[in-house]
Coordinates of C-alpha atoms in Angstrom, one line a residue:
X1 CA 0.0 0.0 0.0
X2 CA 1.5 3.4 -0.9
X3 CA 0.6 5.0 2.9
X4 CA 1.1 3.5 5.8
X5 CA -2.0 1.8 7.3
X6 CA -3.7 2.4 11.2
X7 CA -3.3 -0.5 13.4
X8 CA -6.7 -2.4 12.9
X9 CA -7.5 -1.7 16.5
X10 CA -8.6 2.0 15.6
X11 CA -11.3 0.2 12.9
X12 CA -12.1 -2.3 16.1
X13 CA -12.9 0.5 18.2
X14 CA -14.9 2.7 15.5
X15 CA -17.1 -0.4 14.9
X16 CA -17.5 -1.3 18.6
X17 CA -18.7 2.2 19.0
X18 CA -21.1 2.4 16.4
X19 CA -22.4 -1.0 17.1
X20 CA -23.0 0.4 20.6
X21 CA -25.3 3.4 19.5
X22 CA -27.9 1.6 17.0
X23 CA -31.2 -0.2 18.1
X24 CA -31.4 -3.5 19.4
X25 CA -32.2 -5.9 16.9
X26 CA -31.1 -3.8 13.7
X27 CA -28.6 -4.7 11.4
X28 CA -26.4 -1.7 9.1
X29 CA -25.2 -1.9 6.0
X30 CA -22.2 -0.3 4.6
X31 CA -20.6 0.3 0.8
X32 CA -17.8 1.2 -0.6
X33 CA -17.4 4.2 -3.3
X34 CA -17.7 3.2 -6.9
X35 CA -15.1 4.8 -9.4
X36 CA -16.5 7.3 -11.4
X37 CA -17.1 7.1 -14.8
X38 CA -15.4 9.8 -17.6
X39 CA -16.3 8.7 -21.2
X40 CA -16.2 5.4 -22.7
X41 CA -14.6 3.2 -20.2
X42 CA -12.5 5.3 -18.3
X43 CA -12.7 6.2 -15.0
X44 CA -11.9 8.9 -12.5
X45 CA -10.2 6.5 -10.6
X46 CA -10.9 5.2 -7.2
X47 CA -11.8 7.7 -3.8
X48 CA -12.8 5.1 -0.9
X49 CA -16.4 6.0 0.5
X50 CA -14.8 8.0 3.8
X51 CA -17.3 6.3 6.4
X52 CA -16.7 3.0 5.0
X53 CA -12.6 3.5 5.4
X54 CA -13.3 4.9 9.3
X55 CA -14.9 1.5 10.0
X56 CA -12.7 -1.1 8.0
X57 CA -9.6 0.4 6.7
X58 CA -10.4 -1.0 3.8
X59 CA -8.9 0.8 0.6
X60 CA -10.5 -0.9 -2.8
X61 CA -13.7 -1.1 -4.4
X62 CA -16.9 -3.4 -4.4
X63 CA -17.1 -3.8 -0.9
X64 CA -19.9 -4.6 1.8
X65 CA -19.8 -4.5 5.7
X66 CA -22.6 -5.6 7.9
X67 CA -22.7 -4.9 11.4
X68 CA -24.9 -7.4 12.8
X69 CA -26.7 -6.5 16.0
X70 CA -29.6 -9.0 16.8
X71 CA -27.8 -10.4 19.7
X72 CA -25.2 -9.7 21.6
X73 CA -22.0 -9.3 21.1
X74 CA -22.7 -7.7 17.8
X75 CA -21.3 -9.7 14.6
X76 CA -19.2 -8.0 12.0
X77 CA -19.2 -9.2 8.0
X78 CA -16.6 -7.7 6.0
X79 CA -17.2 -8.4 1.9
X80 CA -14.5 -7.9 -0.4
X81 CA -13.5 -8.0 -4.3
X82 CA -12.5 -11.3 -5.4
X83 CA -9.2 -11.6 -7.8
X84 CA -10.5 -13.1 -10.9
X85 CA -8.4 -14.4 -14.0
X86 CA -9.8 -11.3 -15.6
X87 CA -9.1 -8.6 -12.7
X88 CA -5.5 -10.2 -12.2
X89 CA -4.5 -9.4 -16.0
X90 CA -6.0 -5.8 -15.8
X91 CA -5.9 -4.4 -12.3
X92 CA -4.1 -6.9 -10.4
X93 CA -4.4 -9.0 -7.4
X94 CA -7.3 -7.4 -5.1
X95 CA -6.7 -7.9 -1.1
X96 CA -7.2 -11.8 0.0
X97 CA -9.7 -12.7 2.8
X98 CA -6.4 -13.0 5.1
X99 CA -5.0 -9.0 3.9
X100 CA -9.3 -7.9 4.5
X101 CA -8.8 -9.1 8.0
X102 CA -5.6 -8.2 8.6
X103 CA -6.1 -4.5 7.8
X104 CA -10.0 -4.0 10.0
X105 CA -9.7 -6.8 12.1
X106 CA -12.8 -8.6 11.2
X107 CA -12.6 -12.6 11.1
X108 CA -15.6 -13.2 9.5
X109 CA -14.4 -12.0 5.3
X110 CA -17.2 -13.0 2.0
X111 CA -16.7 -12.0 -0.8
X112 CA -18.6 -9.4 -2.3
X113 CA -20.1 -11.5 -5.0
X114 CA -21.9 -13.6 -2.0
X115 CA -23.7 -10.2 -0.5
X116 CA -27.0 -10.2 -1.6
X117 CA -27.4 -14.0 -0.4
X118 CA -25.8 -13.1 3.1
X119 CA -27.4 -9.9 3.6
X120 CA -30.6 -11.7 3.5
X121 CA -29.8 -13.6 6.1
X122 CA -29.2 -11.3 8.4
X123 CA -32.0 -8.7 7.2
X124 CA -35.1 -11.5 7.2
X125 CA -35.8 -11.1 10.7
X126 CA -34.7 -8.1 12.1
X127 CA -36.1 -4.8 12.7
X128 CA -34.9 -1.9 11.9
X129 CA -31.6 -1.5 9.1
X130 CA -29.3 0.9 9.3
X131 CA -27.9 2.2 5.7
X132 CA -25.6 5.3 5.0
X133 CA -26.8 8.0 3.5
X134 CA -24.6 11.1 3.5
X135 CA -26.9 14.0 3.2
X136 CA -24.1 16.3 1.8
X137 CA -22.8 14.1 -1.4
X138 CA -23.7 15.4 -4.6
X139 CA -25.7 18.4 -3.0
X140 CA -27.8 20.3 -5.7
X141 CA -27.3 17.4 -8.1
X142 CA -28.7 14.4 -9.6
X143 CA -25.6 12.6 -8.7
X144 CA -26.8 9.1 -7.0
X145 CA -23.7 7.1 -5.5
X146 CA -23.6 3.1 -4.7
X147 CA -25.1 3.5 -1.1
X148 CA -27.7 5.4 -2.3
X149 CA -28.3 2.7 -4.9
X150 CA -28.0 0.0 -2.0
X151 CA -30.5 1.9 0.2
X152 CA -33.0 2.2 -2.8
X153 CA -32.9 -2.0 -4.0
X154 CA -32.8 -2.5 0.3
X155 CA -35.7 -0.9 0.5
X156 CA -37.6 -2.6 -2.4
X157 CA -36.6 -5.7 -1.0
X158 CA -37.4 -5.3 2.1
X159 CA -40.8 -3.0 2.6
X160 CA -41.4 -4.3 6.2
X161 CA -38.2 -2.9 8.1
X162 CA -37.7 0.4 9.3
X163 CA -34.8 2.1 7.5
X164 CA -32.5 4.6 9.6
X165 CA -29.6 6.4 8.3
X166 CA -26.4 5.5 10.3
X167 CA -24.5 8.9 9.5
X168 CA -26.3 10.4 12.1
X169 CA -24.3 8.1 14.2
X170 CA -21.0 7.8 11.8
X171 CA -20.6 11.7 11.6
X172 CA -21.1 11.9 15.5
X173 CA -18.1 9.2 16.3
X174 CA -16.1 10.7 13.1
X175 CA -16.0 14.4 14.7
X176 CA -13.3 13.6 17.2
X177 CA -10.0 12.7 15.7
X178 CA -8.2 10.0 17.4
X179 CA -4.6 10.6 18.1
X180 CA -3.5 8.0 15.5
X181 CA -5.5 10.2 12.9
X182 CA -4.1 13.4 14.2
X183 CA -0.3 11.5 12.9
X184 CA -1.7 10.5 9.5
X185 CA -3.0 14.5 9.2
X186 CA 0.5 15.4 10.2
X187 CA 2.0 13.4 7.5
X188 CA 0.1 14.7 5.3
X189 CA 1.1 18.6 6.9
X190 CA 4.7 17.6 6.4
X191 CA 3.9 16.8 2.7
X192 CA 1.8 20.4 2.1
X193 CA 4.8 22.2 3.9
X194 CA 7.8 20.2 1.2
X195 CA 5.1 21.1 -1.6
X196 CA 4.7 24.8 -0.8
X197 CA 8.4 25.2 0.2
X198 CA 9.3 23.5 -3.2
X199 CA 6.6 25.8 -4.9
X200 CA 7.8 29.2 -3.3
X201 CA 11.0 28.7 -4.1
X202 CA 10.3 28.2 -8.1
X203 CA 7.8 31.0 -8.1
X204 CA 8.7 33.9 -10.3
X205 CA 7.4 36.4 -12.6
X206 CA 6.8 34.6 -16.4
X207 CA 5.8 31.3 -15.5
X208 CA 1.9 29.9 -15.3
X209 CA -0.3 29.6 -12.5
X210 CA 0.2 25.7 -13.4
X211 CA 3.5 25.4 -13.7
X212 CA 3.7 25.9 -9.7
X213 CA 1.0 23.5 -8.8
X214 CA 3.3 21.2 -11.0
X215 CA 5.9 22.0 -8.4
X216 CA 3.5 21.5 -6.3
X217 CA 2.4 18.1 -7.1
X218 CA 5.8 17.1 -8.0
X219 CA 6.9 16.9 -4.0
X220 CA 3.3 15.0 -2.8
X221 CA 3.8 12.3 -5.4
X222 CA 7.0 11.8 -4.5
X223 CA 6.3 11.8 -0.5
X224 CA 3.8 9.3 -0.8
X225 CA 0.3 11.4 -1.4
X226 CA -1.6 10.0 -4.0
X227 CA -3.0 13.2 -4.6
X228 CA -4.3 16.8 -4.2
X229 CA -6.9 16.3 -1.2
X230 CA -9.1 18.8 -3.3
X231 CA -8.2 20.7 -7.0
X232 CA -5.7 23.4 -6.2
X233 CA -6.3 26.6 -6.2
X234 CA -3.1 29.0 -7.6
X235 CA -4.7 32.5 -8.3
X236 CA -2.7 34.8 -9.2
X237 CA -3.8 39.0 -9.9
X238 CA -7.3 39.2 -9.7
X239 CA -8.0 35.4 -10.0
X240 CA -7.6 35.3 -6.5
X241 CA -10.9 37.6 -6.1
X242 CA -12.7 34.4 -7.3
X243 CA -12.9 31.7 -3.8
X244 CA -13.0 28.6 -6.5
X245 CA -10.5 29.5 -8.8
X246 CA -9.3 26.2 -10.5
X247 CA -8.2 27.0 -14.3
X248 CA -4.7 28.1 -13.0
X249 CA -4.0 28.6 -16.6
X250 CA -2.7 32.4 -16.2
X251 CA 0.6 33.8 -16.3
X252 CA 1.8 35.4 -13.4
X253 CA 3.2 39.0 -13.3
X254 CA 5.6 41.3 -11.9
X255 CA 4.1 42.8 -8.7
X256 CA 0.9 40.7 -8.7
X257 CA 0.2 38.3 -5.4
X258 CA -0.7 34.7 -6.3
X259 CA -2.9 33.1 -3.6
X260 CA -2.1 29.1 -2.9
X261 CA -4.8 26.5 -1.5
X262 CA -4.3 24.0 -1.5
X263 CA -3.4 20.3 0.5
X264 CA -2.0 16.8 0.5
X265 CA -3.9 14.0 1.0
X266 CA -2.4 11.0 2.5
X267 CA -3.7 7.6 3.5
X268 CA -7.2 9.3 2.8
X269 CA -6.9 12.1 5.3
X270 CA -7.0 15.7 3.8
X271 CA -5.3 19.1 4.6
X272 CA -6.2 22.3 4.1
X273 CA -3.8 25.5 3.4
X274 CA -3.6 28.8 2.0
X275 CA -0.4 31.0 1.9
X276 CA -0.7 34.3 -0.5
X277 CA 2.9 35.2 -1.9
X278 CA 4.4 37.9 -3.8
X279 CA 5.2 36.4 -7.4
X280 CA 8.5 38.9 -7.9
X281 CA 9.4 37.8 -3.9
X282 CA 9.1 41.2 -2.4
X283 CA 5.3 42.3 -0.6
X284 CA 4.8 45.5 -2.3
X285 CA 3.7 48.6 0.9
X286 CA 0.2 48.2 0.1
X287 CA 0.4 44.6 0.1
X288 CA 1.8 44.4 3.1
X289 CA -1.0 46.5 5.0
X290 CA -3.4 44.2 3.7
X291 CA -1.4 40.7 4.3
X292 CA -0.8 41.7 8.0
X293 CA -4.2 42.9 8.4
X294 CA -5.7 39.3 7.7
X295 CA -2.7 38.2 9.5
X296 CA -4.0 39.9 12.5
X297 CA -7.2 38.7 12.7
X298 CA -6.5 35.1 12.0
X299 CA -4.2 35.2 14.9
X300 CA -6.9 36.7 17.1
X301 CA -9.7 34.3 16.1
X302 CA -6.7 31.4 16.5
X303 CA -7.1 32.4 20.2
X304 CA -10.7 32.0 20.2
X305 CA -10.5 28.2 18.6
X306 CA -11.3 26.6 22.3
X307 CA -13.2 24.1 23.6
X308 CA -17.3 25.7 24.4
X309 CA -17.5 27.9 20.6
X310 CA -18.5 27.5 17.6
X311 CA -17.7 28.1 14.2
X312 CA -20.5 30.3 13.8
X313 CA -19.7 32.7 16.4
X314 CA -15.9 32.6 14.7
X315 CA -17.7 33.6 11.5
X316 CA -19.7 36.7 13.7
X317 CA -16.1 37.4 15.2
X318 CA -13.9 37.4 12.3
X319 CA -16.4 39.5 10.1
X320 CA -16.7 42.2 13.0
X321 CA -12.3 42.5 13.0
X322 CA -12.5 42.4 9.1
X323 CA -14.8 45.1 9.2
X324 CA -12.5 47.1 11.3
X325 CA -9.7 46.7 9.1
X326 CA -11.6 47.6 6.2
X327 CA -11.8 51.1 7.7
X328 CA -8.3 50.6 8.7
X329 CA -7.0 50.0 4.9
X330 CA -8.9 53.1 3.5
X331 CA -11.5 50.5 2.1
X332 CA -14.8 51.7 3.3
X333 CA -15.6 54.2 6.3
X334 CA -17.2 53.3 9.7
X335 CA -20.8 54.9 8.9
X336 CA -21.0 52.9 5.2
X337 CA -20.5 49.8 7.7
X338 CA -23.2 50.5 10.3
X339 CA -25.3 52.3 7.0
X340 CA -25.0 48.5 5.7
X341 CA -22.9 45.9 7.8
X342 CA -23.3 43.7 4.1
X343 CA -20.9 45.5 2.8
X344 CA -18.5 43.3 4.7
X345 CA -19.9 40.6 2.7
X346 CA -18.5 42.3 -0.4
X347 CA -14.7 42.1 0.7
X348 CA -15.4 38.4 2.7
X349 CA -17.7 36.5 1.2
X350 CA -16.8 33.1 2.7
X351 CA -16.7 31.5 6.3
X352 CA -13.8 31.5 8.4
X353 CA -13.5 27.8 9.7
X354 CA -14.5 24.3 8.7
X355 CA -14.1 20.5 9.7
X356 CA -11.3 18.5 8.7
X357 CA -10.5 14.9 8.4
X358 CA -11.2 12.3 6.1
X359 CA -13.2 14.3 3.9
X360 CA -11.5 18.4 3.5
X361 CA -14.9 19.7 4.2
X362 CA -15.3 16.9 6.9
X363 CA -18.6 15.8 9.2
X364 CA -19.5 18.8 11.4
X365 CA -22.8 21.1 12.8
X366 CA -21.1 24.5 12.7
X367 CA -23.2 25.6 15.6
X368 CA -21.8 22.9 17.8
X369 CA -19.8 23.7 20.8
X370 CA -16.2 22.8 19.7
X371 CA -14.6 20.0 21.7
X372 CA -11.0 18.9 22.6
X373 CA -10.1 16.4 19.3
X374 CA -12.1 18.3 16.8
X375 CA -9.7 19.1 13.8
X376 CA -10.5 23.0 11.7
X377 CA -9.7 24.9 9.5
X378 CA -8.8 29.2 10.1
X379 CA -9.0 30.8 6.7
X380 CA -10.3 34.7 7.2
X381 CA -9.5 36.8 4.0
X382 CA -9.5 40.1 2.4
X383 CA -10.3 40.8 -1.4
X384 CA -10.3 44.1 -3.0
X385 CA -11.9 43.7 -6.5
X386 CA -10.7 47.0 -7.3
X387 CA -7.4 46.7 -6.6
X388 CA -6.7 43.1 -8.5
X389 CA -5.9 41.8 -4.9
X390 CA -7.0 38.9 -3.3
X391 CA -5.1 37.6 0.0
X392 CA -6.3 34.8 2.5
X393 CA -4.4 32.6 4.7
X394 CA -5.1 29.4 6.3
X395 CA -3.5 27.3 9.0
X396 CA -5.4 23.6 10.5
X397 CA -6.3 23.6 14.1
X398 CA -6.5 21.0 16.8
X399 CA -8.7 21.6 19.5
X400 CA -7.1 20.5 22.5
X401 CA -8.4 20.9 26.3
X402 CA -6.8 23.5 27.5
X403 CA -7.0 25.5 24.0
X404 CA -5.4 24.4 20.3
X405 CA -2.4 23.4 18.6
X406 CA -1.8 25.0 15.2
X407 CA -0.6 21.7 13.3
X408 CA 1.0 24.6 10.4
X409 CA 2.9 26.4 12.6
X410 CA 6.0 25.5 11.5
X411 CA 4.7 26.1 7.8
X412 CA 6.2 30.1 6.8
X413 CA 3.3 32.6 7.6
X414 CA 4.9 35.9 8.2
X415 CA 5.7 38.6 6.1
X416 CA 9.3 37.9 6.4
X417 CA 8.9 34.1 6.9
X418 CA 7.5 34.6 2.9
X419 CA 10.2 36.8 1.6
X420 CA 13.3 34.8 2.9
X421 CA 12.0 31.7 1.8
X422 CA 11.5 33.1 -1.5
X423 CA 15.3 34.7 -1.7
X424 CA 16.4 30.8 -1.2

């Protein structure tokens, strides 16, 4: 495997848990991702369903678990892909029963093509069956992934059970990080800080906005990231006015800030990071009042990332101190802000702080008291249409007990941090 695995006592635990939280007499089902189609038969490639890795480990495709809880102690099925003649020639060999139970810790493997006739089994004479559904994939599209399917033909199948959606209980247990997820996240924060150092380093006035996440991507390949944990963001000019920007197809200029965000993935855990960086090396005056003035506020709000917020009240927080630097940097006066508090809006349009963990924009209610182990984001920026000027910043923060740790501290934030590392 290209990352290093979890010991299969993390899975053991997550699936205790969980088994621990649904009704008696229920059995859940779980399914893997399928790899997305492109155009005749090509694929996407493969992204493991996140829920379905939390509770096995398990990293391939057509896959099944059932957690079985008619009696007690609950009893676990794990299905997996079968090598066939055909899958040998073109994929390769698939995990064995002994490498499925080896990695989650389950005795009892099937393969996946025996499901169905299993599943009935188990499902014939219980009550209530939990499927996943997650509410948030493929929002505002027609886009219906394999547990949706599964739900759909589980339902037909069987009318007479009540059906119950187990991410209410999956997102719960998947909000706080376990300390041998916070070290898979920090592997993958030691691969964003080689990427951006590498990228930094290379950036100069002439070259395309994709010619430094080349750099970019270059450094996680090599380090053992399969990937980007989402598309990359290198806005440069007034491309970084635009949150999404992902054509990075523009050539970056002399005295122009390009604005980096971007993250490794590794062993299916995602980062999240923004640096903003002058593309000749040097932070021109004017640039440097507004850099430091969303440097300020995302070290204030850093300080306010403790156990008994939320991230709603960060939001509330960090659009108040944005608003006072907008009157600071000449942008708008303090009677156009109480005249129309919106017009904050105008200069940040986005929120300040999300969940983070298997998935970049992770399981999370934003108007939840934050706990010690939940892992966020701090991103508060500034962007001046008018001035072709874009600049937002972003560090990932562990909630701890007693307050946070910054896992990015060590990646170059300052002003000065940015210019040295660029003379290198």
């Amino acid at each position: 495997m290209r990352y290093e695995k979890i010991a299969n006592s993390f899975y053991i635990e997550n699936r205790k848990k969980f088994a621990e939280k649904i009704l008696p007499n229920s059995v859940a089902i779980f399914s893997t991702n399928d790899p997305l189609p492109t155009n005749a038969d090509g694929t996407f490639g493969f992204v493991q369903n996140s829920t379905f890795f939390y509770l096995t480990g398990i990293d391939q495709e057509d896959g099944y678990l059932i957690i079985d809880k008619r009696k007690t102690p609950h009893k676990e099925t794990l299905f997996v892909r079968e090598t066939n003649e055909k899958i040998r020639v073109w994929e390769g060999e698939m995990l064995s029963k002994e490498e499925a139970r080896e990695i989650s810790g389950i005795e009892n493997v099937e393969w996946s093509s025996e499901f169905w006739k299993i599943a009935a089994d188990n499902l014939n004479d219980c009550i209530n069956i939990y499927t996943h559904i997650d509410l948030s994939q493929g929002k505002g599209t027609a886009f219906r992934s394999r547990e949706k399917y599964l739900t759909t033909l589980l339902k037909r199948k069987f009318q007479n059970k009540n059906f119950l959606n187990s991410a209410e209980i999956t997102d719960e247990l998947r909000l706080i990080k376990h300390p041998l997820e916070i070290i898979q996240i920090k592997k993958a924060i030691e691969i964003t800080k080689a990427g951006f150092e590498r990228g930094a380093k290379f950036l100069k006035n002439g070259i395309y906005e994709f010619e430094l996440e080349a750099e970019v991507s270059h450094e996680f390949y090599k380090r053992r990231s399969r990937n980007h944990a989402f598309q990359p963001i290198m806005a440069s000019g007034k491309n970084a006015c635009v949150l999404h920007y992902i054509t990075n197809n523009e050539i970056c200029k002399n005295g122009d800030l390009i604005l980096m965000d971007f993250g490794a993935e590794y062993g299916n855990y995602k980062t999240d990071m923004t640096r903003t960086l002058p593309i000749n090396g040097k932070f021109s005056d004017r640039q440097v009042e507004v850099y430091q003035s969303v440097l300020d506020v995302m070290q204030a709000i850093k300080k306010q990332m403790v156990v008994g917020n939320t991230i709603d009240n960060l939001k509330k927080e960090t659009q108040n101190l944005i608003g006072k630097e907008l009157v600071t940097l000449g942008i708008c006066s303090t009677n156009e802000l109480k005249n129309d508090p919106k017009t904050i809006l105008k200069y940040f349009p986005h929120g300040v702080s999300h969940h983070l963990g298997l998935d970049v924009h992770d399981v999370g209610d934003r108007k939840r008291p934050l706990e010690a182990g939940m892992l966020l984001t701090l991103e508060p920026g500034i962007y001046i249409n008018e001035e072709n000027l874009g600049i937002r910043l972003e560090n990932d923060i562990l909630i701890t007990q007693d307050g946070n740790e910054d896992l990015m501290k060590d990646i170059p934030l300052e002003i000065i941090e940015i210019e040295n590392l660029m003379k290198k």
